[in-house]
């Protein structure tokens, strides 16, 4: 029997807000344990929740970014459970009426090689709801430590339909989702800081069948490679069971990174186990349609749409756009540069090659310039560099040097060219003399050229470039050499 895997993901994303979901206690990653709490977070008797308006807006933006319908009204339910990470003994969540409904995410599957664009596909979402993060438990040899700093942080839970069919698709989905969220400034999605966590539901069914098989759920996968490994392992485990004629039990499993295996945690709880009921302390939230429209208008273009636009409008190759468009800082830098000088190919090349190379070299040297906004280079620098090259002031070769200089000093390219005397030489007399010398010194290359080998001419350019320290105008040089040989 051939089986097909079906995967549905539940992704928790910490929303970027200053304060928590139901209280003004602040949140920051890495603060000393239990310093970011208050009576509400600790669930002390008599406290009441107060809704964080900004968190609602962040989640609505997330929904709009992912093409969800924003509910007219959403409301709060208590999910009751006893566990030390939640002092109230319930979690506030949206069970019956979530804020965002439906939605879909465009993904790109890996192409035949890194440099070739893969197939695109839309993955359906079921809903996005808001809830509060529980505290963090750290299990030590004989103790469990509890840190409530994280308790009450606004979380958006994104629930996909069972619409992913391989570990590779799940990885492509998470990458696309993360790019969209980071782009819109909704969360930084740093998985190492727990800002994005994923639960993976996996089932198998006979290939070609429509009905869904029994699923298991892997909890709290905290890196994309763990998601991939856990799903791969689970597909193998279930295949073995089914092939041995056994059945799959619906259960929650924990992925163990060390051993690369998962083990059963508990049999799957049902909704009624949580005794959901509407929270009596929080009013339902009526979403202001005008405000929702405003939020939608503020959103940036989705990264894959930007990429498509750059390919169509500017004819940029996939290898460039796939780098330029996943990072909003880079695509904004690119577009700002185009406003100064419209040379999309040259500018995109400088950003994705030279700029990224210099940024990573700078961070290796321990400089502070790690990101585009921190380095002294502006879009005007890069645009002007492209412009003076097109105008023939300097050669492309010299441009590479000027770029490094601009990056380090923040000086404009004209100033660097002036100071270092880098202007391209159009002095025909001097260059002609050097060309004649090169022709006289390399009879072999001249003959090869005469025999129809166009490339042989390059051997003659070297000495001229060397004598002019790279300043001879390459187009002029090419023309002059050919002319002199032809006249010969
Ligand atoms: P629950 O509320 O019990 O967590 P949901 O119906 O909300 O269950 O589904 C949770 C996640 O599990 C969703 O992402 C959904 O796509 C996925 N899922 C549901 N059934 C299956 C299945 N048979 N195989 C794979 N994934 C599934
Ligand atoms: Mg669930």
Coordinates of C-alpha atoms and ligand atoms in Angstrom, one line a residue:
X1 CA 0.0 0.0 0.0
X2 CA 1.2 3.5 -0.8
X3 CA 0.4 6.1 1.8
X4 CA 0.1 9.8 1.5
X5 CA 1.0 12.1 4.4
X6 CA -1.4 14.9 5.4
X7 CA -0.1 17.6 7.7
X8 CA -1.8 20.5 9.5
X9 CA 0.1 23.0 11.5
X10 CA -0.8 25.1 14.5
X11 CA 1.7 28.1 14.8
X12 CA 1.9 30.3 17.8
X13 CA 3.3 33.7 17.2
X14 CA 4.2 36.3 19.9
X15 CA 2.8 39.6 18.8
X16 CA 5.1 42.6 19.0
X17 CA 3.5 44.7 21.7
X18 CA 4.9 46.6 24.6
X19 CA 2.6 45.2 27.2
X20 CA 0.8 41.9 27.8
X21 CA -2.6 40.8 26.5
X22 CA -4.7 41.7 29.5
X23 CA -2.5 43.9 31.7
X24 CA 0.0 46.7 31.4
X25 CA 2.9 44.6 32.7
X26 CA 5.7 44.9 30.1
X27 CA 7.3 42.0 28.2
X28 CA 10.9 41.7 27.0
X29 CA 12.8 38.6 26.1
X30 CA 15.7 37.6 28.4
X31 CA 14.7 39.7 31.5
X32 CA 15.6 38.1 34.9
X33 CA 12.9 35.5 35.8
X34 CA 9.6 36.7 37.3
X35 CA 10.4 40.4 37.1
X36 CA 7.8 41.1 34.4
X37 CA 4.7 40.1 36.3
X38 CA 1.9 41.7 38.2
X39 CA -1.3 40.7 40.1
X40 CA -3.2 40.0 36.8
X41 CA -0.4 37.8 35.4
X42 CA -0.1 35.9 38.7
X43 CA -3.9 35.4 38.7
X44 CA -4.3 36.8 42.2
X45 CA -7.9 36.8 43.5
X46 CA -9.9 40.0 42.7
X47 CA -7.9 41.0 39.6
X48 CA -9.6 41.7 36.3
X49 CA -8.3 41.6 32.8
X50 CA -8.0 44.8 30.6
X51 CA -7.8 44.2 26.9
X52 CA -4.6 45.3 25.0
X53 CA -6.0 47.2 22.0
X54 CA -2.7 47.1 20.1
X55 CA -2.6 43.3 20.3
X56 CA -6.0 43.1 18.7
X57 CA -4.8 45.4 15.9
X58 CA -1.6 43.4 15.4
X59 CA -3.6 40.2 15.1
X60 CA -6.1 41.8 12.7
X61 CA -3.1 43.0 10.5
X62 CA -1.8 39.4 10.6
X63 CA -5.2 38.2 9.4
X64 CA -5.3 40.8 6.6
X65 CA -1.8 40.0 5.5
X66 CA -2.8 36.3 5.2
X67 CA -6.1 37.0 3.4
X68 CA -8.4 36.1 6.3
X69 CA -11.8 37.5 6.8
X70 CA -11.8 39.7 9.9
X71 CA -14.8 38.8 12.2
X72 CA -17.4 41.4 13.0
X73 CA -17.2 40.3 16.6
X74 CA -14.7 38.1 18.4
X75 CA -15.0 37.0 21.9
X76 CA -13.0 35.4 24.8
X77 CA -13.3 31.9 26.3
X78 CA -11.7 30.3 29.2
X79 CA -9.8 27.1 28.4
X80 CA -9.7 25.4 31.8
X81 CA -6.7 23.2 32.7
X82 CA -4.6 22.7 35.8
X83 CA -0.8 23.1 35.1
X84 CA 1.8 25.0 37.0
X85 CA 2.6 27.3 33.9
X86 CA -0.9 28.9 34.3
X87 CA -1.6 30.2 37.8
X88 CA -5.2 31.1 36.9
X89 CA -5.9 27.5 36.0
X90 CA -7.3 28.6 32.7
X91 CA -6.0 30.3 29.6
X92 CA -7.9 33.1 27.9
X93 CA -8.4 32.2 24.2
X94 CA -10.8 32.5 21.4
X95 CA -12.5 29.2 20.9
X96 CA -16.0 29.9 19.4
X97 CA -15.5 33.3 17.7
X98 CA -11.9 33.9 16.6
X99 CA -10.8 37.2 15.2
X100 CA -9.6 35.9 11.8
X101 CA -11.4 33.3 9.6
X102 CA -10.1 31.4 6.6
X103 CA -7.1 32.8 4.8
X104 CA -4.3 31.3 2.7
X105 CA -0.5 31.5 2.4
X106 CA 1.4 31.4 -0.9
X107 CA 4.4 29.0 -0.7
X108 CA 7.3 28.3 -3.0
X109 CA 8.4 24.7 -3.1
X110 CA 12.1 24.1 -3.6
X111 CA 13.2 24.2 -7.3
X112 CA 15.4 21.7 -9.1
X113 CA 18.4 23.6 -7.8
X114 CA 19.0 26.6 -5.5
X115 CA 19.2 29.0 -8.4
X116 CA 16.0 27.9 -10.0
X117 CA 12.5 29.0 -9.0
X118 CA 10.3 26.3 -7.6
X119 CA 6.5 25.8 -8.1
X120 CA 4.2 28.0 -6.2
X121 CA 1.0 26.9 -4.4
X122 CA -1.5 28.3 -1.9
X123 CA -2.1 26.6 1.4
X124 CA -5.4 27.1 3.1
X125 CA -5.8 28.4 6.7
X126 CA -8.6 27.6 9.0
X127 CA -8.5 30.5 11.4
X128 CA -6.3 32.7 13.5
X129 CA -7.2 33.4 17.1
X130 CA -5.7 35.4 19.9
X131 CA -4.7 33.9 23.3
X132 CA -2.3 34.5 26.1
X133 CA 1.0 32.7 26.4
X134 CA 1.5 30.6 29.5
X135 CA 4.6 30.8 31.8
X136 CA 7.8 28.9 31.0
X137 CA 8.7 25.8 32.9
X138 CA 12.3 24.6 33.1
X139 CA 12.8 21.1 34.2
X140 CA 15.9 20.4 36.2
X141 CA 17.2 17.2 37.8
X142 CA 15.0 17.4 40.9
X143 CA 13.1 20.6 40.5
X144 CA 10.9 22.4 38.0
X145 CA 11.5 26.1 37.8
X146 CA 8.7 28.5 36.7
X147 CA 9.2 31.9 35.0
X148 CA 6.0 33.9 34.7
X149 CA 7.6 36.6 32.5
X150 CA 6.1 35.0 29.4
X151 CA 2.7 34.5 31.0
X152 CA 0.1 36.7 29.4
X153 CA 2.1 37.7 26.3
X154 CA -0.2 38.1 23.4
X155 CA -0.1 35.1 21.1
X156 CA -1.7 34.7 17.7
X157 CA -2.5 31.0 16.9
X158 CA -2.5 30.3 13.2
X159 CA -4.3 27.1 12.3
X160 CA -3.9 25.6 8.9
X161 CA -6.3 23.3 7.2
X162 CA -4.8 19.8 6.7
X163 CA -3.4 21.0 3.4
X164 CA 0.3 20.2 3.5
X165 CA 1.5 16.9 2.1
X166 CA 5.2 16.5 2.9
X167 CA 7.8 17.7 5.4
X168 CA 9.3 19.8 2.6
X169 CA 6.0 21.6 2.1
X170 CA 5.7 22.2 5.8
X171 CA 9.1 23.8 5.8
X172 CA 8.2 26.0 2.7
X173 CA 5.0 27.0 4.5
X174 CA 6.8 28.1 7.7
X175 CA 9.4 30.1 5.8
X176 CA 6.7 31.9 3.7
X177 CA 4.6 32.5 6.8
X178 CA 7.5 33.9 8.7
X179 CA 8.6 36.2 5.9
X180 CA 5.0 37.6 5.7
X181 CA 4.8 38.2 9.4
X182 CA 8.3 39.8 9.8
X183 CA 7.6 41.9 6.7
X184 CA 4.5 43.4 8.3
X185 CA 6.2 44.1 11.6
X186 CA 3.8 41.9 13.5
X187 CA 6.5 39.7 15.1
X188 CA 10.2 39.1 14.7
X189 CA 9.4 35.4 14.6
X190 CA 12.8 34.5 16.2
X191 CA 12.3 30.8 17.0
X192 CA 15.3 30.7 19.3
X193 CA 13.5 33.3 21.5
X194 CA 10.2 31.3 21.3
X195 CA 8.5 34.1 19.2
X196 CA 7.3 31.4 16.8
X197 CA 6.5 27.9 17.8
X198 CA 4.9 25.1 15.9
X199 CA 2.7 22.1 16.6
X200 CA 2.6 19.6 13.8
X201 CA -0.4 17.3 13.2
X202 CA 0.4 14.3 11.0
X203 CA -1.8 11.5 9.5
X204 CA -1.5 9.0 6.7
X205 CA -4.1 7.8 4.2
X206 CA -3.9 5.4 1.3
X207 CA -2.7 7.5 -1.7
X208 CA -5.7 8.7 -3.7
X209 CA -8.2 8.5 -0.8
X210 CA -10.1 11.6 0.3
X211 CA -10.8 10.6 3.9
X212 CA -8.4 11.7 6.5
X213 CA -6.6 9.2 8.7
X214 CA -6.1 9.3 12.4
X215 CA -3.6 12.0 13.3
X216 CA -1.0 12.6 16.0
X217 CA 0.2 15.9 17.2
X218 CA 3.8 16.9 17.9
X219 CA 4.0 19.8 20.4
X220 CA 6.1 22.9 20.6
X221 CA 8.7 22.3 17.9
X222 CA 11.1 25.2 18.2
X223 CA 13.1 25.3 15.0
X224 CA 12.2 24.7 11.4
X225 CA 14.7 21.8 11.2
X226 CA 12.9 20.2 14.2
X227 CA 9.6 20.5 12.5
X228 CA 11.0 18.8 9.4
X229 CA 12.7 16.0 11.4
X230 CA 9.6 15.4 13.6
X231 CA 7.3 15.1 10.7
X232 CA 9.7 12.8 8.8
X233 CA 10.0 10.6 11.9
X234 CA 6.3 10.5 12.4
X235 CA 5.5 9.5 8.8
X236 CA 7.9 6.6 9.1
X237 CA 6.5 5.5 12.5
X238 CA 3.0 5.6 11.2
X239 CA 3.9 3.8 8.0
X240 CA 5.5 1.0 10.0
X241 CA 2.5 0.7 12.3
X242 CA 0.0 0.6 9.4
X243 CA 2.1 -1.9 7.4
X244 CA 2.2 -4.1 10.5
X245 CA -1.6 -4.0 10.4
X246 CA -1.8 -1.9 13.6
X247 CA -3.8 1.3 14.0
X248 CA -2.7 4.8 14.9
X249 CA -3.9 6.1 18.3
X250 CA -4.8 9.8 18.3
X251 CA -2.3 11.2 20.8
X252 CA 0.0 14.1 21.6
X253 CA 3.7 13.4 21.2
X254 CA 6.8 15.1 22.3
X255 CA 9.8 15.4 19.9
X256 CA 13.1 14.7 21.6
X257 CA 15.9 16.6 19.7
X258 CA 18.7 14.6 21.3
X259 CA 17.6 11.2 20.2
X260 CA 15.7 12.3 17.1
X261 CA 12.6 10.4 18.1
X262 CA 9.3 11.2 19.6
X263 CA 7.3 9.6 22.4
X264 CA 3.7 9.6 23.5
X265 CA 2.9 12.3 26.0
X266 CA -0.8 11.7 26.5
X267 CA -3.9 10.6 24.5
X268 CA -5.4 13.5 22.7
X269 CA -7.7 15.7 24.8
X270 CA -11.1 16.6 23.4
X271 CA -12.6 20.1 23.4
X272 CA -14.9 19.1 26.2
X273 CA -12.0 18.2 28.4
X274 CA -11.3 21.9 28.6
X275 CA -14.8 22.9 29.7
X276 CA -14.6 26.1 27.5
X277 CA -17.0 28.8 28.5
X278 CA -17.2 32.5 27.7
X279 CA -15.1 34.7 30.0
X280 CA -17.5 36.7 32.2
X281 CA -14.9 39.5 32.7
X282 CA -14.3 40.4 29.1
X283 CA -16.8 41.9 26.7
X284 CA -16.9 40.6 23.1
X285 CA -14.9 42.8 20.8
X286 CA -16.8 44.6 18.0
X287 CA -14.3 45.2 15.2
X288 CA -14.6 48.8 13.7
X289 CA -14.7 48.2 9.9
X290 CA -13.2 51.6 9.1
X291 CA -10.2 50.8 11.3
X292 CA -9.9 47.4 9.8
X293 CA -9.7 49.0 6.4
X294 CA -7.1 51.4 7.6
X295 CA -5.0 48.6 8.9
X296 CA -5.3 46.8 5.6
X297 CA -4.1 49.9 3.8
X298 CA -1.0 50.2 6.0
X299 CA 0.2 46.7 5.1
X300 CA 3.2 46.1 2.9
X301 CA 3.1 44.0 -0.2
X302 CA 3.6 40.2 0.5
X303 CA 7.3 39.2 -0.2
X304 CA 6.4 36.7 -3.0
X305 CA 4.3 39.4 -4.7
X306 CA 7.2 41.8 -4.5
X307 CA 9.4 39.2 -6.0
X308 CA 7.0 38.6 -8.9
X309 CA 6.7 42.3 -9.6
X310 CA 10.5 42.8 -9.6
X311 CA 10.9 39.9 -12.1
X312 CA 8.2 41.2 -14.4
X313 CA 8.8 44.9 -14.2
X314 CA 12.6 45.0 -14.0
X315 CA 13.5 41.7 -15.6
X316 CA 15.5 40.8 -12.5
X317 CA 16.6 37.1 -12.3
X318 CA 15.2 34.8 -9.6
X319 CA 18.7 34.4 -8.0
X320 CA 18.6 38.2 -7.2
X321 CA 14.9 38.6 -6.3
X322 CA 14.9 35.6 -4.0
X323 CA 17.5 37.5 -1.9
X324 CA 16.2 41.0 -2.4
X325 CA 12.6 40.4 -1.5
X326 CA 12.7 38.3 1.6
X327 CA 14.2 41.1 3.5
X328 CA 12.1 44.2 3.7
X329 CA 15.0 46.5 4.5
X330 CA 16.7 45.4 1.3
X331 CA 13.7 45.8 -1.0
X332 CA 13.0 49.2 0.5
X333 CA 16.6 50.2 0.0
X334 CA 16.4 49.0 -3.6
X335 CA 13.2 51.0 -4.3
X336 CA 14.6 54.1 -2.7
X337 CA 17.7 53.9 -4.8
X338 CA 15.6 53.6 -8.0
X339 CA 14.0 57.0 -7.1
X340 CA 17.5 58.6 -7.4
X341 CA 18.5 56.7 -10.5
X342 CA 16.5 54.1 -12.5
X343 CA 19.1 51.3 -13.0
X344 CA 17.3 48.3 -11.5
X345 CA 19.8 45.6 -12.6
X346 CA 22.9 47.4 -11.5
X347 CA 21.4 48.5 -8.2
X348 CA 20.0 45.1 -7.4
X349 CA 23.4 43.6 -8.1
X350 CA 25.1 46.0 -5.7
X351 CA 22.7 45.3 -3.0
X352 CA 22.6 41.5 -3.2
X353 CA 26.3 41.0 -3.9
X354 CA 28.4 43.9 -2.7
X355 CA 26.3 45.3 0.1
X356 CA 25.5 41.9 1.7
X357 CA 29.2 40.8 1.4
X358 CA 30.4 44.0 3.1
X359 CA 27.7 43.7 5.8
X360 CA 28.7 40.2 6.7
X361 CA 32.4 41.0 6.6
X362 CA 31.7 43.9 8.9
X363 CA 29.9 41.7 11.4
X364 CA 32.7 39.2 11.3
X365 CA 35.1 41.9 12.3
X366 CA 32.9 42.7 15.3
X367 CA 31.8 46.1 13.9
X368 CA 28.4 47.3 14.9
X369 CA 27.3 47.6 11.3
X370 CA 25.3 44.5 10.9
X371 CA 22.2 45.6 9.2
X372 CA 21.4 47.9 6.3
X373 CA 20.0 50.7 8.6
X374 CA 23.2 50.7 10.7
X375 CA 25.7 51.0 7.9
X376 CA 26.8 54.4 6.5
X377 CA 25.7 53.5 3.0
X378 CA 22.4 55.0 1.8
X379 CA 20.3 54.3 -1.3
X380 CA 21.6 57.6 -2.8
X381 CA 25.2 56.3 -2.6
X382 CA 24.4 53.1 -4.6
X383 CA 22.2 54.9 -7.1
X384 CA 24.9 57.6 -7.7
X385 CA 27.6 54.9 -8.2
X386 CA 25.5 53.2 -10.8
X387 CA 24.9 56.6 -12.5
X388 CA 28.5 57.6 -12.8
X389 CA 29.4 54.2 -14.2
X390 CA 26.7 54.5 -16.8
X391 CA 28.0 58.0 -17.6
X392 CA 31.4 56.6 -18.2
X393 CA 33.1 58.5 -15.4
X394 CA 34.6 55.3 -13.9
X395 CA 34.7 51.7 -15.1
X396 CA 32.7 48.9 -13.5
X397 CA 35.9 47.5 -12.2
X398 CA 36.8 50.7 -10.4
X399 CA 33.2 50.9 -9.2
X400 CA 33.8 47.8 -7.1
X401 CA 36.6 49.6 -5.2
X402 CA 34.5 52.7 -4.8
X403 CA 31.7 50.7 -3.3
X404 CA 33.9 49.3 -0.6
X405 CA 35.2 52.8 0.1
X406 CA 31.7 54.2 0.3
X407 CA 30.6 51.4 2.6
X408 CA 33.5 52.1 5.0
X409 CA 33.5 55.9 5.0
X410 CA 30.0 57.0 4.0
X411 CA 31.5 59.4 1.4
X412 CA 29.6 59.9 -1.8
X413 CA 31.1 58.2 -4.9
X414 CA 32.0 61.4 -6.7
X415 CA 34.1 62.6 -3.7
X416 CA 35.9 59.3 -3.6
X417 CA 36.6 59.3 -7.4
X418 CA 37.9 62.9 -7.1
X419 CA 40.1 62.3 -4.1
X420 CA 41.7 59.2 -5.4
X421 CA 41.9 60.3 -9.0
X422 CA 39.9 57.4 -10.3
X423 CA 38.3 59.0 -13.3
X424 CA 38.2 56.9 -16.3
X425 CA 40.6 58.0 -18.9
X426 CA 39.2 59.0 -22.3
X427 CA 42.6 60.4 -23.3
X428 CA 42.7 58.8 -26.8
X429 CA 46.2 59.8 -27.5
X430 CA 47.7 58.1 -24.4
X431 CA 45.5 55.0 -24.8
X432 CA 46.2 54.7 -28.5
X433 CA 49.9 54.6 -27.8
X434 CA 49.5 51.9 -25.2
X435 CA 47.3 49.9 -27.5
X436 CA 49.9 50.0 -30.3
X437 CA 52.5 48.8 -27.8
X438 CA 50.2 45.9 -26.6
X439 CA 49.6 44.9 -30.2
X440 CA 53.3 44.9 -31.0
X441 CA 54.1 42.8 -27.9
X442 CA 51.5 40.1 -28.4
X443 CA 51.6 38.9 -32.0
X444 CA 50.0 35.5 -31.0
X445 CA 46.8 37.1 -29.6
X446 CA 46.6 39.4 -32.6
X447 CA 46.8 36.5 -35.0
X448 CA 44.2 34.5 -33.0
X449 CA 41.9 37.5 -33.2
X450 CA 42.5 37.8 -36.9
X451 CA 41.6 34.1 -37.2
X452 CA 38.2 34.9 -35.8
X453 CA 38.7 34.3 -32.1
X454 CA 37.0 37.5 -30.7
X455 CA 38.1 36.7 -27.1
X456 CA 41.8 36.8 -28.0
X457 CA 41.5 40.6 -27.9
X458 CA 41.1 40.5 -24.1
X459 CA 44.7 39.5 -23.8
X460 CA 45.6 42.8 -25.3
X461 CA 43.5 44.8 -22.9
X462 CA 45.3 43.6 -19.8
X463 CA 48.5 45.5 -20.3
X464 CA 46.7 48.7 -21.2
X465 CA 44.5 48.5 -18.1
X466 CA 47.5 47.8 -16.0
X467 CA 49.4 50.9 -17.4
X468 CA 46.3 53.1 -16.8
X469 CA 45.6 51.5 -13.3
X470 CA 42.2 50.4 -14.6
X471 CA 41.1 53.8 -15.8
X472 CA 41.0 53.2 -19.5
X473 CA 37.4 53.3 -20.7
X474 CA 36.7 49.6 -21.6
X475 CA 34.3 50.3 -24.4
X476 CA 36.7 52.7 -26.0
X477 CA 39.6 50.4 -25.5
X478 CA 37.8 47.5 -27.2
X479 CA 36.9 49.6 -30.2
X480 CA 40.4 51.1 -30.5
X481 CA 42.2 47.7 -30.4
X482 CA 40.0 46.2 -33.1
X483 CA 40.3 49.3 -35.2
X484 CA 44.1 49.3 -34.9
X485 CA 44.4 45.6 -35.7
X486 CA 42.0 45.9 -38.7
X487 CA 44.0 48.9 -40.0
X488 CA 47.0 46.8 -39.2
Ligands
LIG1 P1 -8.0 20.5 17.8 O1 -8.9 21.6 18.1 O2 -8.3 19.2 18.4 O3 -6.5 20.9 18.0 P2 -8.4 21.0 15.0 O4 -9.5 20.5 14.2 O5 -8.5 22.5 15.4 O6 -8.2 20.2 16.3 O7 -7.1 20.8 14.2 C1 -5.9 21.1 14.6 C2 -4.9 21.0 13.5 O8 -4.8 19.6 13.1 C3 -5.2 21.8 12.3 O9 -4.0 22.4 11.8 C4 -5.7 20.7 11.3 O10 -5.4 21.1 10.0 C5 -4.9 19.5 11.7 N1 -5.6 18.3 11.4 C6 -6.8 17.9 11.7 N2 -7.1 16.7 11.3 C7 -6.0 16.2 10.7 C8 -5.6 15.0 10.1 N3 -6.4 13.9 10.0 N4 -4.3 14.9 9.6 C9 -3.5 15.9 9.7 N5 -3.8 17.1 10.2 C10 -5.0 17.2 10.8
LIG2 MG1 -5.4 22.7 18.7

